[in-house]
Amino acid sequence: MAPAESNSGGATKDQPPVKAPAKDLKKKDDKKDEDLSEEDLALKQQLELYVERAQDTDPGLQKVALESMRQEIRTATSSMTSVPKPLKFLRPHYGTLQAHYEKMSDSDLKKLLADILSVLALTMSPEGERESLKYRLLGSDGDIGSWGHEYVRNLAGEISQEYSKRQSEEAPIDDLMDLVVQIVAFHMKHNAEPEAVDLLMEVEDLDLLVEHVDSTNFKRTCLYLTSSAKYLPGPDDMLVLDIAHSIYMKFEEYPRALQIALYLDNFQYVGELFQRCEDPLKRKQFCFILARHGVSFELTESIIADDEERDALQNLINNTKLNEGYLTLARDIEVMEPKSPEDIYKAHLIEGRGSGGGTVDSARQNLAATFVNAFVNAGFGQDKLMTVPAEASSGGSSSSWLFKNKEHGKASAAASLGMIMLWDIDSGLAQLDKYFHSTDTHVVSGALLGVGIVNCNVQSDCDPALALLAEYVEKEDASIKIGAIMGLGLAHAGSQNEQVRSILMPLLLDGRSSLDVIAFAGIALGLVYVGSCNEDVAQNIVLALMERSESELGDPLAHFLPLGLGLLFLGKQESVEATAEVSKTFNEKIRKHCDMTLLSCAYAGTGNVLKVQHFLGQCAQHLEKGESYQGPAVLGIAMVAMAEELGLEMAIRSLEHLLQYGEQNIRRAVPLALGLLCISNPKVNVMDTLSRLSHDTDSEVAMAAMISLGLIGAGTNNARIAGMLRNLSSYYYKDASLLFCVRIAQGLVHLGKGLLTLSPYHSERFLMSPTALAGLVVMLHACLDMKALILGKYHYVLYFLVLAMQPRMLLTVDENLKPLSVPVRVGQAVDVVGQAGRPKTITGFQTHSTPVLLAAGDRAELATEKYIPLSPILEGFVILKENPDYKEES
Amino acid sequence: MLKVNVKWQKEVFSNMEVDTTQPPYVFKCQLFDLTGVPPERQKIMVKGGLLKDDSDWSKVGIKEGQKLMMMGTADEIVKAPEKGPIFSEDMPEEEQAVAVGHSAGLVNLGNTCYMNSTLQCLHSVPELKSALIQYPPPVRSNAVDQSSHSLTVATRELFSELDKNVRPVAPVRFLTALRSKYPQFAQLHNGIYMQQDAEECWTQLLFTLSLALRSSSSSEDADALKKFFGIEIVSRIHCAESGEESTETESVYSLKCHISQEVNHLHEGLKRALKSELEKSSPSLGRTAVYTKDSRINDLPRYLTIQFVRFFWKRETNQKAKILRKVDYPLSLDVYDLCSDDLRKRLELPRRLLRDEEGKKAGLKTNESSSTKDSDVKMTDAEGSSNASGDSSVSAPGEGAPPEKEKHLTGIYDLVAVLTHKGRSADSGHYVAWVKQENGKWIQFDDDNPIPQREEDITRLSGGGDWHMAYICMYKARDIAM
């Protein structure tokens, strides 16, 4: 980002100190003369002659001398490593020329000399003097590029230094800006977009860029802009992205523009995009991108006038195609056959031990099987426990499995049906209907939660979740209430639905509500208004927190309220400050916990290094009795640092240190943080760390490590993790709690039989779905106190993961949105930011035909010229258009 | 009249007429005809709300061509099964123990792993347990002193507690009883109870139990423990010089396996131990002479205990040193060639029967005709042998009803428990018991922590390194009913 240092460094390093006596230089040169070839010697003498002549009194002679000198410099060929010969030979005369310049009267000749001095200063100017720039400004405003690339780069570096100096002195900068314009134009023309962008960032005038980009270089420019945005502080990153957006709009690269609009969370831009782009197919592609991001965006009449088209597009945004596409993928990969938990446990591979006992049902293990079954068969619409084949008569396996769960376990069992029918509203509701009429409150509660799960990430214009769940929120029974609240939260996550708010908000301040109802209401509101900074909701949650008695605040459930509050500000950085200020007035029992939670949520996905340091600092402190803020702080490190690869690697190393030196409560959170950092991305080093921790003497560390093993392997079918977990299942076979965690992790690894991912990042890791992250964070916070929540009676918080579940697929569709199989190359993505030419974007690729699965860090590109993808990013649903120029090869 | 579309599951009923003057119930009845879902179970969703039976159409705000969604099935409502499943979490602990498949571990009370491992091995002998249950007899004889009595009672209590619990048991009472009976186990070193030799503990405990149980058991089988563990050995003492020869019989509770340079396998060690040389005064020569003692097993127990003589007193260092040599032992042991001729004769028939039976099990189809022929021969043979073994009282102890057929020993034994030692000397290191459970699985009882093990790992405890190595092996007779 600072070309000045890096560029000038190389040029000045190996030169003798300028202030050395001239005699010494002469002597050296004399010695060197002997080594010179005849050609060089001639050139040297020639130049010396020019220098002499330039000091002549005759202006005519001067002019000729200066011009020939210029000619020599310009025609000199230089390489990266050596100084051009004319410059080298002129160096001893820099001082003389400089002195002569001072004596000259103003004239064109003086400007000409200034130009030459400016070039000579490239190698001669002492560091920090910026003489090159000084003489450039004094010289003629000739074509800047005529002096070569190196000169321009050096100049750019000096400009940025000069700029900051003048900025602090509040001196005018107009003359600089003229130069900047020239340099930018030069860079943009010569494939040096990063340099141009860097210079403009230094002089804080990126708007200039828009004028200079053209169709050949805008892609590289924007790529550089967007990727540098991640490392920029404060408002600058938004500004940079804004420029990128306007450039993309200018060149009609709408899908990219849409991405940036989504990154900026700017729905006005999204609306404009739909208005600007008339192509109905492209509009459909936009809808797919919006749907993948998981935002609810309503197309109004002002955006799209045509009713029919608007309905069709709105349906796409509502993700109604998701289930269909997912099943297409599943059929193509041939994994439709339902799997039972035993297929996942693979007990036969564990040597020396069969299924153990086996005759007696263990409620804990049945519950684990329920979750495993739900995770593994998620979205497939069929399984071996909960769904009954149509021909099976009454008393089928469905109800019998349901009742093999104990009490609150039945809620999770009933809700698991929702998970199995994920994204398929029509059949899902029909399947769940029978549970609504049950007399068992837990079953009803599960059915309500199931409705929420089915509707998660998909919307229907009839909004069945709201219609069905609203009335149950009023019910007396706490478990039914929680089912309905959680269902609403899941179904409407990110929708900012007013109706949902009016249903949930009164619960917060209702004196009769029990703590768990209030806690779940807080979370649900946080999900519905995720990242909205909604004042009203925030205030109500704050009030609810203040009303809690001190003993209630000690309950792990009470920690859900600050979390709900934090979710409101997810990724919104400074906007949280007012609320954070209020939180300082809370009871000291929860004050710091709340502070950490708010901060971690607000800076989630920003990569803000200062915040990471802040959290690390908090972890270095010793806990007072009864405090619990370090758990959220550790998670906060992961939440903030997960934004980009470098920060992520650093965070992993920092967490290793915490493991070594941290106290027990920190060590318990570290595995979870690792799990979040590498979610659905089984990095081997993290896998090894977690494997080590899974044998930790502290059972809570071990449990967290095992859950995290599941998280990093989520939906990958990773054989190594699966093997580790199998061994753990035999190692911990007699500890029901630990075994439960192993089972959950096994279920997660085979999530959706390996077709799903939990990563909130998508679109080449550029965009982060806020609802997905919110779901993960809620689940992880619940894992901070495993014994009270997940191993207690609130195990259904595991279903919050459904928010992050997305198929990790590339499904190409034709213009009628029917699946279209084309060959694609899938390989490891290569970072091509700032690289010259047209580098390969993937490496080690294999050619498949769509639909294909994409692993973490994979990128796909079409292997045929026959079609043109409407989105440059081949992920999720991509519409293909036939290439009109394509000719069949004979 | 409005026309609406109703979506139900995957079906769409388009252009359904709605009479807005009638209550929605009427509309639901229309749907009942189409779907078969009774009106009371229909849930019709209109833009985030439910259509109530008596709500006003005008307030619902329904429009021409609007899409409605109906939820509801005619399926049977789920009912809880009358008899819910019983969860292991709800069961009392004894039943959980059955479900877990092995008994509890024993808490280490401070260098008591020698005792814990001994107890775990002995605990795996069901016959011993049943004998203990009958203790004390209604009429207590005075043959047993108080401390032996309390030790026996403590053993009984501890064994029953082990069966009932899933969680580790602390054998406090047993330990006190043991130490009061045998004060050497209460030796202190630097104020801490010392580690002891497990073999000593094993022997002493069995000795006490045999005394106590002898007095208790009913008159017919005078010595229950002897029947389970006792080995009768016939020794021929021969002096090469004088040609003197004598025989003596003795009863021991364990066979020793001597370990020397040449011994690589349990069998060799056993053979070595049965041959010894001793010097004693020869009456005929009138001076001490070298006698060879050649022992044979004359009678076998149901549980054959074998001790690896791994410890010897090293005078230089004044401590019990350990031989780390690897000595393999099999999962099933045949002691036929260590038996006396008399015993061999008795074993022959049961062995043949056993072989046939196992051959059949293995699926080797011995052709029918030959087997019938064989059985004829056997019938006659059996009579002879039963006479021979008539008073050897090798019958299985009565567990419930007396067995229809008498069980006969075959001289073949299966490994059921291994007591291992890890470390360099007898008074240090760690003792662990590896016990085969009734369900055929092996459990390593490392004090309070039972760990399942694979069978092939059990044979790897044969020494030759610093890993656990077998110190005492207990084999159970493979018998056959005749």
CSV table of C-alpha atoms in Angstrom, one decimal, chain A residues 351-353 357 360-364 394 403-406 424-427 429-430 433-437 461-464 466-468 471 733-734, chain B residues 7 9-10 41 43 45 47-50 67-69 71-73 76-81 85-91 99 102 449-450 452 454:
chain,number,residue,atom,x,y,z
A,351,GLU,CA,-12.5,-53.2,16.7
A,352,GLY,CA,-13.1,-55.4,19.7
A,353,ARG,CA,-16.4,-54.0,20.5
A,357,GLY,CA,-25.5,-53.7,25.5
A,360,VAL,CA,-31.9,-51.2,26.5
A,361,ASP,CA,-32.8,-47.8,25.1
A,362,SER,CA,-30.8,-45.0,26.5
A,363,ALA,CA,-32.7,-41.7,26.3
A,364,ARG,CA,-29.5,-39.8,25.8
A,394,SER,CA,-50.8,-46.9,11.8
A,403,PHE,CA,-41.8,-41.9,21.7
A,404,LYS,CA,-38.4,-43.5,22.1
A,405,ASN,CA,-37.3,-40.1,23.2
A,406,LYS,CA,-37.8,-38.9,26.7
A,424,ASP,CA,-39.9,-28.1,1.4
A,425,ILE,CA,-42.7,-26.1,2.8
A,426,ASP,CA,-45.6,-28.0,1.2
A,427,SER,CA,-44.7,-31.5,2.2
A,429,LEU,CA,-46.1,-28.9,6.8
A,430,ALA,CA,-48.2,-31.8,5.7
A,433,ASP,CA,-49.5,-31.5,10.8
A,434,LYS,CA,-50.1,-34.7,12.7
A,435,TYR,CA,-48.0,-33.6,15.6
A,436,PHE,CA,-50.0,-30.4,16.1
A,437,HIS,CA,-52.9,-32.4,17.5
A,461,ASP,CA,-46.0,-15.6,0.1
A,462,CYS,CA,-48.6,-17.1,2.4
A,463,ASP,CA,-46.1,-17.0,5.3
A,464,PRO,CA,-47.3,-20.2,6.9
A,466,LEU,CA,-46.2,-16.8,11.0
A,467,ALA,CA,-49.8,-17.9,10.5
A,468,LEU,CA,-49.3,-21.2,12.4
A,471,GLU,CA,-51.2,-18.2,18.3
A,733,TYR,CA,-18.4,-45.3,25.3
A,734,LYS,CA,-19.3,-45.3,28.9
B,7,LYS,CA,-52.4,-25.0,-2.5
B,9,GLN,CA,-49.3,-30.1,-0.1
B,10,LYS,CA,-48.1,-30.4,-3.7
B,41,ARG,CA,-58.1,-30.0,11.1
B,43,LYS,CA,-55.5,-24.6,8.6
B,45,MET,CA,-53.2,-19.5,5.6
B,47,LYS,CA,-50.8,-13.8,4.2
B,48,GLY,CA,-49.4,-14.6,7.6
B,49,GLY,CA,-52.7,-15.3,9.3
B,50,LEU,CA,-55.1,-18.2,9.8
B,67,LYS,CA,-53.2,-17.9,-3.5
B,68,LEU,CA,-54.2,-19.6,-0.3
B,69,MET,CA,-52.3,-22.3,1.4
B,71,MET,CA,-52.3,-27.3,5.9
B,72,GLY,CA,-53.8,-30.4,7.3
B,73,THR,CA,-53.9,-34.1,6.8
B,76,GLU,CA,-54.1,-40.4,12.3
B,77,ILE,CA,-53.0,-38.3,15.2
B,78,VAL,CA,-49.9,-39.5,16.9
B,79,LYS,CA,-50.5,-41.1,20.2
B,80,ALA,CA,-48.0,-42.1,22.7
B,81,PRO,CA,-47.6,-45.8,22.9
B,85,PRO,CA,-39.8,-47.6,26.4
B,86,ILE,CA,-37.7,-47.9,29.5
B,87,PHE,CA,-34.6,-45.8,29.4
B,88,SER,CA,-31.4,-47.0,31.0
B,89,GLU,CA,-31.1,-43.6,32.7
B,90,ASP,CA,-34.2,-44.4,34.7
B,91,MET,CA,-33.1,-47.9,35.7
B,99,ALA,CA,-26.7,-53.1,30.3
B,102,HIS,CA,-19.2,-55.5,32.9
B,449,ASN,CA,-11.4,-47.4,35.3
B,450,PRO,CA,-12.7,-50.4,33.3
B,452,PRO,CA,-12.7,-52.5,27.0
B,454,ARG,CA,-9.5,-56.5,22.2
